[in-house]
Short mmCIF file of C-alpha atoms in Angstrom, two decimals:
data_model
loop_
_atom_site.label_atom_id
_atom_site.label_comp_id
_atom_site.label_asym_id
_atom_site.label_seq_id
_atom_site.Cartn_x
_atom_site.Cartn_y
_atom_site.Cartn_z
CA MET A 294 14.82 16.12 34.16
CA THR A 295 18.23 16.88 35.78
CA GLY A 296 20.86 18.14 33.30
CA PHE A 297 18.52 18.25 30.28
CA ASP A 298 16.77 21.38 29.05
CA PHE A 299 13.91 19.27 27.29
CA ASP A 300 12.54 15.90 27.67
CA LEU A 301 12.20 15.94 23.75
CA PHE A 302 13.81 17.86 21.15
CA THR A 303 12.24 17.55 17.76
CA ILE A 304 13.85 18.53 14.63
CA GLY A 305 11.24 19.16 11.92
CA ALA A 306 7.89 20.86 12.34
CA GLY A 307 6.07 19.14 9.76
CA SER A 308 3.31 16.61 10.21
CA GLY A 309 5.15 14.00 12.20
CA GLY A 310 7.33 16.00 14.29
CA VAL A 311 4.30 18.22 15.20
CA ALA A 312 2.04 15.06 16.06
CA ALA A 313 4.81 13.67 18.38
CA SER A 314 5.70 16.95 19.99
CA ARG A 315 2.06 17.88 21.11
CA ARG A 316 1.28 14.45 22.12
CA ALA A 317 4.38 14.34 24.28
CA ALA A 318 3.75 17.41 25.84
CA ALA A 319 -0.03 16.19 26.52
CA TYR A 320 1.87 13.64 28.48
CA GLY A 321 3.89 16.15 30.56
CA ALA A 322 7.12 16.09 28.64
CA LYS A 323 8.91 19.40 28.32
CA VAL A 324 9.23 19.81 24.35
CA ALA A 325 10.84 21.74 22.01
CA ILE A 326 10.67 21.84 18.02
CA ALA A 327 12.99 23.33 15.73
CA GLU A 328 12.17 24.26 12.01
CA GLY A 329 14.47 26.18 9.69
CA ARG A 330 11.51 27.01 7.34
CA ARG A 331 7.77 27.41 8.21
CA VAL A 332 5.82 25.60 10.96
CA ALA A 333 3.52 23.00 9.10
CA GLY A 334 5.99 20.80 6.81
CA THR A 335 5.86 19.76 3.18
CA CYS A 336 2.18 18.40 3.03
CA VAL A 337 0.70 21.43 4.23
CA LEU A 338 3.11 24.10 2.70
CA ARG A 339 4.36 22.35 -0.47
CA GLY A 340 2.64 19.16 -0.92
CA CYS A 341 -0.67 17.43 -0.42
CA VAL A 342 -2.63 20.35 0.69
CA PRO A 343 -1.74 22.90 -1.89
CA LYS A 344 -1.61 20.29 -4.70
CA LYS A 345 -5.20 19.26 -3.84
CA LEU A 346 -6.61 22.66 -3.78
CA LEU A 347 -5.31 23.13 -7.16
CA VAL A 348 -6.81 19.84 -8.19
CA TYR A 349 -10.19 21.29 -6.87
CA GLY A 350 -9.71 24.54 -8.77
CA VAL A 351 -8.88 22.96 -12.17
CA HIS A 352 -11.69 20.30 -12.08
CA PHE A 353 -14.46 22.62 -12.51
CA ALA A 354 -13.34 22.54 -16.17
CA ASP A 355 -14.90 19.10 -16.34
CA GLU A 356 -18.00 20.07 -14.44
CA ILE A 357 -18.83 23.06 -16.62
CA GLU A 358 -18.30 20.89 -19.79
CA ASP A 359 -20.37 18.20 -18.22
CA ALA A 360 -23.26 20.38 -17.49
CA ALA A 361 -24.39 20.89 -21.01
CA GLY A 362 -25.46 16.99 -20.92
CA TYR A 363 -27.60 17.94 -17.89
CA GLY A 364 -29.49 20.76 -19.68
CA TRP A 365 -27.41 23.72 -18.37
CA THR A 366 -26.36 26.53 -20.56
CA ILE A 367 -23.21 28.13 -19.24
CA GLY A 368 -21.61 31.09 -20.94
CA PRO A 369 -17.95 31.71 -21.54
CA SER A 370 -15.84 30.76 -18.97
CA SER A 371 -11.94 30.92 -18.30
CA LEU A 372 -9.46 30.23 -15.56
CA ASP A 373 -7.84 32.99 -13.72
CA TRP A 374 -4.85 30.95 -12.63
CA ALA A 375 -3.21 33.84 -10.48
CA LYS A 376 -6.06 34.21 -8.67
CA LEU A 377 -6.51 30.45 -7.90
CA VAL A 378 -3.10 30.50 -6.67
CA ALA A 379 -3.41 33.40 -4.64
CA ALA A 380 -6.55 31.94 -2.80
CA LYS A 381 -4.32 28.75 -2.33
CA ASP A 382 -1.56 30.90 -0.70
CA ARG A 383 -4.20 32.33 1.77
CA GLU A 384 -5.30 29.08 2.83
CA ILE A 385 -1.92 27.80 3.30
CA ASP A 386 -1.14 30.90 5.49
CA ARG A 387 -4.02 30.03 7.55
CA LEU A 388 -3.02 26.58 8.08
CA HIS A 389 0.59 27.80 8.90
CA GLY A 390 -1.09 29.77 11.67
CA ILE A 391 -3.18 27.04 12.94
CA TYR A 392 -0.21 24.76 13.41
CA VAL A 393 1.63 27.51 15.23
CA LYS A 394 -1.10 27.81 17.59
CA MET A 395 -1.62 24.23 18.15
CA LEU A 396 2.09 24.12 19.13
CA GLN A 397 1.93 26.94 21.33
CA ASP A 398 -1.47 25.88 23.04
CA SER A 399 0.09 22.37 23.85
CA GLY A 400 3.24 23.94 25.65
CA VAL A 401 5.66 23.19 22.94
CA THR A 402 8.57 25.64 22.59
CA ILE A 403 9.08 26.72 18.83
CA LEU A 404 12.70 27.30 17.69
CA ASP A 405 13.38 29.05 14.63
CA GLY A 406 16.45 27.58 12.71
CA TRP A 407 18.38 24.72 11.32
CA ALA A 408 19.28 22.15 14.12
CA GLN A 409 22.46 20.28 14.14
CA ILE A 410 22.82 17.24 16.36
CA VAL A 411 26.53 17.62 18.00
CA GLY A 412 25.93 14.76 20.59
CA PRO A 413 23.47 11.70 21.84
CA ASN A 414 21.71 14.23 23.75
CA GLU A 415 22.72 17.59 22.43
CA VAL A 416 21.51 19.89 19.71
CA ARG A 417 22.74 23.30 18.32
CA ILE A 418 20.93 26.05 16.82
CA GLY A 419 22.92 29.07 15.85
CA GLU A 420 25.23 29.66 18.71
CA ARG A 421 22.88 27.79 21.41
CA THR A 422 23.43 24.39 22.50
CA ILE A 423 20.51 22.51 23.89
CA ARG A 424 20.35 19.48 25.88
CA ALA A 425 17.62 16.79 25.29
CA ARG A 426 16.92 13.37 26.89
CA HIS A 427 15.40 12.29 23.69
CA ILE A 428 15.96 13.75 20.17
CA LEU A 429 13.34 13.03 17.62
CA ILE A 430 14.37 13.70 13.78
CA ALA A 431 11.31 14.55 11.47
CA SER A 432 13.16 16.70 8.90
CA GLY A 433 11.31 15.10 5.91
CA GLY A 434 12.57 15.15 2.29
CA ARG A 435 13.15 17.28 -0.53
CA PRO A 436 12.95 17.13 -4.39
CA GLU A 437 15.91 15.47 -6.16
CA LYS A 438 16.86 16.19 -9.75
CA PRO A 439 19.64 14.32 -11.76
CA ALA A 440 23.07 15.85 -12.52
CA ILE A 441 22.71 16.58 -16.14
CA ARG A 442 23.65 19.64 -18.23
CA GLY A 443 21.14 22.48 -17.98
CA ILE A 444 19.15 21.15 -14.89
CA GLU A 445 19.24 24.57 -13.45
CA ASN A 446 16.84 25.43 -16.12
CA THR A 447 14.17 23.43 -14.70
CA ILE A 448 11.31 23.67 -11.52
CA SER A 449 10.48 21.06 -9.35
CA SER A 450 7.24 20.74 -7.49
CA ASP A 451 8.01 23.36 -4.99
CA GLU A 452 7.99 26.10 -7.83
CA ALA A 453 5.28 24.46 -9.52
CA LEU A 454 2.95 25.28 -7.05
CA ASP A 455 3.76 29.03 -7.11
CA LEU A 456 3.59 29.72 -10.80
CA LYS A 457 1.76 33.00 -11.36
CA THR A 458 1.20 32.28 -14.94
CA LEU A 459 0.53 29.28 -16.95
CA PRO A 460 2.72 28.45 -19.94
CA ARG A 461 1.22 27.20 -23.43
CA ARG A 462 3.33 24.19 -23.26
CA MET A 463 5.14 22.21 -20.54
CA VAL A 464 7.41 19.05 -20.19
CA ILE A 465 6.93 16.90 -16.90
CA VAL A 466 9.94 14.56 -16.50
CA GLY A 467 9.23 11.75 -14.20
CA GLY A 468 6.48 8.92 -13.98
CA GLY A 469 5.49 8.89 -10.24
CA TYR A 470 2.64 10.09 -8.39
CA ILE A 471 3.93 13.58 -8.16
CA ALA A 472 4.65 14.05 -11.94
CA VAL A 473 1.23 12.30 -12.69
CA GLU A 474 -0.56 14.70 -10.41
CA PHE A 475 0.96 17.78 -11.75
CA ALA A 476 0.51 16.84 -15.50
CA GLY A 477 -3.35 16.56 -14.43
CA ILE A 478 -3.27 20.01 -12.96
CA PHE A 479 -1.62 21.62 -15.86
CA ASN A 480 -3.52 19.75 -18.48
CA ALA A 481 -6.79 20.78 -17.12
CA GLY A 482 -5.56 24.34 -16.57
CA GLY A 483 -5.35 24.24 -20.25
CA VAL A 484 -1.67 23.67 -20.99
CA GLU A 485 -0.27 21.47 -23.42
CA VAL A 486 1.26 18.72 -21.12
CA THR A 487 4.04 16.17 -22.39
CA GLU A 488 5.29 13.84 -19.75
CA LEU A 489 8.58 11.96 -20.22
CA ILE A 490 9.19 8.60 -18.32
CA ARG A 491 12.34 6.34 -18.45
CA ALA A 492 10.13 3.29 -17.66
CA ASP A 493 7.44 1.45 -19.85
CA ARG A 494 4.60 2.74 -17.79
CA ILE A 495 3.82 5.48 -15.08
CA LEU A 496 3.31 4.97 -11.42
CA ARG A 497 6.07 2.21 -10.61
CA GLY A 498 5.31 0.11 -7.98
CA PHE A 499 1.44 0.27 -8.26
CA ASP A 500 -1.10 -2.33 -9.50
CA GLY A 501 -0.63 -3.13 -13.20
CA ASP A 502 -4.22 -2.40 -14.08
CA ILE A 503 -3.82 1.00 -12.52
CA ARG A 504 -0.92 1.86 -14.36
CA SER A 505 -2.34 0.87 -17.64
CA HIS A 506 -5.96 2.19 -16.93
CA LEU A 507 -4.66 5.57 -15.92
CA THR A 508 -2.28 6.05 -18.86
CA THR A 509 -5.36 5.50 -21.30
CA GLU A 510 -7.40 7.85 -19.22
CA MET A 511 -4.74 10.64 -19.03
CA SER A 512 -4.16 10.20 -22.79
CA LYS A 513 -7.64 10.69 -23.63
CA ARG A 514 -7.47 14.43 -21.73
CA GLY A 515 -4.78 15.16 -24.11
CA VAL A 516 -1.52 14.35 -21.74
CA ALA A 517 1.13 13.27 -23.96
CA ILE A 518 2.98 10.37 -22.04
CA ARG A 519 6.05 9.18 -23.71
CA ALA A 520 7.61 6.08 -22.37
CA GLY A 521 11.17 5.04 -22.52
CA VAL A 522 12.68 8.56 -22.91
CA GLN A 523 15.87 9.64 -21.10
CA VAL A 524 16.59 13.39 -20.97
CA ALA A 525 20.37 14.08 -21.69
CA ALA A 526 20.40 18.11 -21.65
CA ILE A 527 18.31 21.05 -21.27
CA GLU A 528 19.23 24.52 -22.64
CA LYS A 529 17.30 27.71 -22.69
CA SER A 530 16.34 29.06 -26.13
CA ALA A 531 15.05 32.07 -27.47
CA ALA A 532 11.42 30.48 -27.60
CA GLY A 533 11.77 28.77 -24.08
CA TYR A 534 13.54 25.71 -23.46
CA ARG A 535 15.14 22.91 -25.88
CA LEU A 536 15.47 19.18 -24.25
CA ALA A 537 17.80 16.83 -25.94
CA THR A 538 17.14 12.81 -25.43
CA GLU A 539 19.62 10.45 -25.28
CA ALA A 540 18.16 9.18 -28.53
CA GLY A 541 18.99 12.60 -30.14
CA GLU A 542 15.57 13.95 -30.42
CA ILE A 543 14.97 17.65 -29.54
CA ILE A 544 11.78 18.72 -27.77
CA GLU A 545 10.89 22.20 -27.49
CA THR A 546 8.59 23.77 -24.44
CA ASP A 547 8.08 26.80 -22.58
CA LEU A 548 8.76 25.09 -19.10
CA VAL A 549 10.40 21.86 -17.73
CA MET A 550 9.37 20.68 -14.46
CA TYR A 551 11.32 17.58 -12.91
CA ALA A 552 9.50 15.24 -10.52
CA THR A 553 12.05 12.20 -10.62
CA GLY A 554 11.90 11.58 -6.96
CA ARG A 555 12.63 12.77 -3.55
CA VAL A 556 15.31 12.08 -1.00
CA PRO A 557 15.52 12.35 2.74
CA ASN A 558 16.20 15.95 4.10
CA THR A 559 19.35 14.72 6.28
CA ALA A 560 22.32 16.45 4.96
CA GLY A 561 24.29 18.62 7.18
CA MET A 562 22.62 17.66 10.62
CA GLY A 563 25.67 15.96 11.86
CA LEU A 564 24.02 12.44 11.83
CA GLU A 565 26.87 10.31 11.05
CA ARG A 566 29.20 11.91 13.14
CA VAL A 567 27.31 11.09 16.54
CA GLY A 568 26.71 7.58 15.13
CA VAL A 569 23.55 7.55 13.47
CA THR A 570 23.47 5.15 10.65
CA LEU A 571 22.38 6.32 7.04
CA ASN A 572 21.80 4.50 3.98
CA LYS A 573 23.39 5.31 0.59
CA ARG A 574 20.53 7.86 -0.22
CA GLY A 575 20.67 9.55 3.21
CA ALA A 576 17.80 7.87 5.10
CA ILE A 577 17.81 7.07 8.64
CA ALA A 578 17.97 3.69 9.59
CA VAL A 579 15.52 3.03 12.50
CA ASP A 580 14.23 -0.22 14.31
CA GLU A 581 10.51 -1.14 14.79
CA TRP A 582 10.45 1.52 17.68
CA GLN A 583 11.60 4.32 15.33
CA GLN A 584 14.97 4.29 17.33
CA THR A 585 18.21 4.77 15.45
CA THR A 586 21.49 3.41 16.29
CA VAL A 587 21.88 6.10 18.73
CA PRO A 588 19.62 5.00 21.75
CA SER A 589 18.40 8.58 22.46
CA ILE A 590 17.79 9.63 19.02
CA PHE A 591 14.44 8.66 16.97
CA ALA A 592 13.30 9.43 13.34
CA VAL A 593 9.92 9.48 11.89
CA GLY A 594 8.59 9.94 8.50
CA ASP A 595 10.35 10.74 5.12
CA CYS A 596 13.65 10.89 6.58
CA THR A 597 13.52 7.42 6.94
CA ASP A 598 12.35 6.76 3.53
CA ARG A 599 9.96 3.64 4.09
CA VAL A 600 6.42 4.35 3.56
CA ASN A 601 6.45 8.19 2.83
CA LEU A 602 2.97 9.32 3.44
CA THR A 603 1.87 12.07 5.82
CA PRO A 604 -0.52 9.58 7.75
CA VAL A 605 2.14 7.48 8.12
CA ALA A 606 4.56 10.13 9.70
CA ILE A 607 1.84 11.31 12.06
CA ALA A 608 1.30 7.46 13.19
CA GLU A 609 5.12 6.96 13.85
CA GLY A 610 5.27 10.21 15.94
CA ARG A 611 2.64 9.39 17.97
CA ALA A 612 3.76 5.91 18.51
CA VAL A 613 7.11 7.58 19.60
CA ALA A 614 5.36 9.80 22.14
CA GLU A 615 3.26 6.77 23.39
CA THR A 616 6.47 4.66 23.81
CA LEU A 617 8.48 7.33 25.45
CA PHE A 618 6.20 9.29 27.65
CA ASN A 619 2.86 7.38 28.05
CA HIS A 620 4.46 3.96 29.42
CA ASN A 621 2.30 2.52 26.28
CA PRO A 622 4.95 1.04 23.88
CA ILE A 623 3.44 1.10 20.33
CA ARG A 624 5.15 0.21 16.88
CA MET A 625 3.88 1.26 13.77
CA ASP A 626 2.32 -1.42 11.24
CA HIS A 627 3.45 -0.58 7.74
CA HIS A 628 1.52 -3.32 6.37
CA ASN A 629 -1.58 -2.40 4.14
CA VAL A 630 -1.37 1.45 4.24
CA PRO A 631 -3.73 2.81 1.75
CA SER A 632 -2.66 5.63 -0.69
CA ALA A 633 -4.11 7.91 -3.24
CA VAL A 634 -2.94 9.43 -6.40
CA PHE A 635 -4.83 12.62 -7.03
CA SER A 636 -4.46 12.33 -10.85
CA GLN A 637 -7.25 12.96 -13.17
CA PRO A 638 -9.14 10.59 -12.99
CA PRO A 639 -7.78 10.02 -9.29
CA VAL A 640 -6.44 6.43 -8.03
CA GLY A 641 -6.96 4.57 -4.88
CA SER A 642 -5.11 1.58 -3.61
CA VAL A 643 -4.72 -0.37 -0.53
CA GLY A 644 -2.86 -3.97 -0.04
CA LEU A 645 -0.94 -6.16 -2.55
CA SER A 646 -0.94 -5.37 -6.12
CA GLU A 647 -1.72 -8.37 -8.38
CA GLU A 648 2.07 -8.87 -9.28
CA ALA A 649 2.92 -8.76 -5.76
CA ALA A 650 0.34 -11.17 -4.47
CA ASN A 651 1.15 -13.74 -7.22
CA ALA A 652 4.66 -13.68 -5.93
CA ILE A 653 3.43 -15.18 -2.80
CA ALA A 654 0.52 -17.55 -3.50
CA PRO A 655 -1.96 -18.34 -6.40
CA CYS A 656 -4.48 -15.52 -6.50
CA ASP A 657 -8.07 -14.82 -8.08
CA VAL A 658 -8.26 -11.37 -9.69
CA TYR A 659 -11.67 -9.43 -9.80
CA ARG A 660 -11.90 -6.58 -12.00
CA ALA A 661 -14.74 -4.20 -13.53
CA VAL A 662 -14.32 -1.46 -16.02
CA PHE A 663 -17.62 0.59 -16.72
CA ARG A 664 -18.63 3.99 -17.51
CA PRO A 665 -19.77 5.85 -14.41
CA MET A 666 -23.59 6.78 -14.28
CA LYS A 667 -22.71 10.69 -14.22
CA HIS A 668 -21.16 10.19 -17.86
CA THR A 669 -24.37 8.46 -19.56
CA LEU A 670 -25.67 12.05 -19.74
CA SER A 671 -22.55 14.27 -19.80
CA GLY A 672 -21.14 12.12 -22.71
CA ARG A 673 -17.66 12.35 -21.11
CA ASP A 674 -15.70 9.41 -22.51
CA GLU A 675 -13.91 7.89 -19.27
CA LYS A 676 -14.30 4.78 -17.63
CA THR A 677 -13.72 3.67 -14.03
CA MET A 678 -11.76 0.58 -13.19
CA MET A 679 -12.09 -1.34 -9.78
CA LYS A 680 -10.10 -4.43 -8.74
CA LEU A 681 -9.90 -6.89 -6.00
CA VAL A 682 -7.00 -9.48 -5.47
CA VAL A 683 -7.97 -12.43 -3.43
CA ASP A 684 -5.84 -15.17 -2.05
CA ARG A 685 -7.32 -18.40 -3.54
CA ALA A 686 -6.64 -20.58 -0.65
CA SER A 687 -8.17 -18.49 2.32
CA GLY A 688 -10.16 -16.18 0.40
CA THR A 689 -8.81 -13.24 2.23
CA VAL A 690 -8.85 -10.02 0.13
CA LEU A 691 -5.08 -8.91 -0.32
CA GLY A 692 -5.75 -5.70 -2.27
CA ALA A 693 -8.21 -3.27 -3.61
CA HIS A 694 -7.60 -0.79 -6.50
CA MET A 695 -9.55 1.72 -8.26
CA VAL A 696 -9.09 4.36 -10.85
CA GLY A 697 -12.04 6.69 -11.07
CA THR A 698 -13.99 9.63 -9.68
CA ASP A 699 -13.78 9.64 -5.87
CA ALA A 700 -11.49 6.59 -5.89
CA PRO A 701 -9.62 7.81 -2.69
CA GLU A 702 -12.57 8.53 -0.68
CA ILE A 703 -14.05 4.82 -1.52
CA VAL A 704 -10.71 3.06 -1.12
CA GLN A 705 -10.31 4.66 2.54
CA GLY A 706 -13.40 2.76 3.68
CA LEU A 707 -11.92 -0.24 1.84
CA ALA A 708 -8.86 -0.05 3.52
CA ILE A 709 -10.45 -0.92 6.81
CA GLY A 710 -11.77 -4.40 5.18
CA VAL A 711 -8.23 -5.21 3.98
CA LYS A 712 -6.56 -4.29 7.24
CA ALA A 713 -8.86 -6.63 9.16
CA GLY A 714 -8.19 -9.45 6.84
CA LEU A 715 -11.82 -9.89 5.71
CA THR A 716 -12.23 -12.53 2.99
CA LYS A 717 -14.12 -12.21 -0.57
CA ALA A 718 -17.10 -13.82 0.84
CA GLN A 719 -17.43 -11.52 4.02
CA TRP A 720 -17.36 -8.64 1.11
CA ASP A 721 -19.88 -10.14 -0.90
CA ARG A 722 -22.48 -10.22 2.20
CA ALA A 723 -22.50 -6.55 2.31
CA VAL A 724 -25.44 -5.07 0.77
CA ALA A 725 -24.78 -2.68 -2.11
CA ILE A 726 -25.72 1.10 -2.03
CA HIS A 727 -27.24 1.81 -5.21
CA PRO A 728 -26.83 3.56 -7.38
CA THR A 729 -23.16 4.11 -6.65
CA ALA A 730 -19.81 3.38 -8.22
CA ALA A 731 -18.68 1.91 -4.99
CA GLU A 732 -21.25 -0.73 -4.73
CA GLU A 733 -19.20 -2.66 -7.80
CA PHE A 734 -16.64 -3.74 -5.18
CA VAL A 735 -19.54 -5.83 -3.47
CA LEU A 736 -20.84 -7.21 -6.67
CA MET A 737 -17.86 -8.59 -8.59
CA ARG A 738 -18.90 -12.18 -8.31
CA GLU A 739 -16.70 -14.33 -10.85
CA PRO A 740 -12.70 -13.76 -11.22
CA VAL A 741 -11.58 -12.59 -14.62
CA LYS A 742 -8.13 -14.12 -13.96
CA GLN A 743 -6.78 -16.83 -11.94
CA SER A 744 -3.05 -16.80 -11.37
CA ALA A 745 -1.08 -19.94 -11.74
CA ALA A 746 1.86 -18.78 -9.56
CA LYS A 747 3.03 -21.67 -7.07
CA ALA A 748 0.10 -23.52 -8.30
CA ALA A 749 2.30 -26.41 -8.94
CA GLU A 750 4.36 -26.31 -5.92
#
């Protein structure tokens, strides 16, 4: 390691950076990792984990309500939001400590502070300049808000996780998975939620049936989803906040949350100065090996703005470590990556949507919509939707989608079949587990729709 302080210097101690650093250290590399906030990153501290803990917490309202249909008499109940948030914070603190210990036990040097790249092999933290054979950027992303008048009167998902009290009314601006998830959390917590979206439906990029079915189910629960609305300005009022739309409407509320997207967290790192190419959103351009336009510098995770999911960042980070330090070149495969939306009810999805598949070749669509067995006694007006998208010529299952209880848990298993390229006939040979909701995925025999895309070609 002549002339270098470290074999690998990682910027960002989130899931991807930690995974890469620990694995590289396990292969004998001398590794340092720098973090300007807390070790563990967005997913653990400000994203997936705390959000899902809140989902669990508010979902007990459903369980208490449904219990009556099963003979239970439960007395008056209420949600102590502050207590739930405090419990969530204790768990996040515990996980932060675990991440620090994992890095220390792996022999990774932890450096506190914001790192800047000052050369192809040089990083500066404060007054200290460090030389590294390889630099890995795993700086993640951050919430983005539009530049409209009064935007300073809004919160993002970061602040939403730390609210000590719940408002009576709340407006959430945005139609992506973050907006949808928080709409479900606060609605279940007793807040009157209005979700404003510019598009015609929520969850742009997901399968059309998912978008429509979830909209229906969220509306049943009392979330007011208003499509085609563009906010022009926000002002503080004596009673809370006033939103003015471009159509001239005034909407009054007690709290405004913006969830209109995230951007790569790459500003001020000196990347362009050393020759690292960024796109117009600030995302780092990388090749199939996660290598940037500077050969010694690599990047993984949300700062590359490709498939912005925690397991993807982890897999990319491990691939870099294997390639650089274990003589085992690995390229991350970004095809057929499963995803989930922890809405209420939740969404699970893997593979192509019907719309994307039809743009490639004629497809058959299998779909089932039914009332889950649990609700036959509870009386809850909620339906599950399951869907398979199948290539007509080969029979290959191109996509599997679900809205309903346990959808993420079920689709995780289905992702194996989609990734393996199994055919619908092979799915059909699987024996159903009865009575379950999941069995419907191997019982759908007749297509409900046959696309005409490219049929005449």
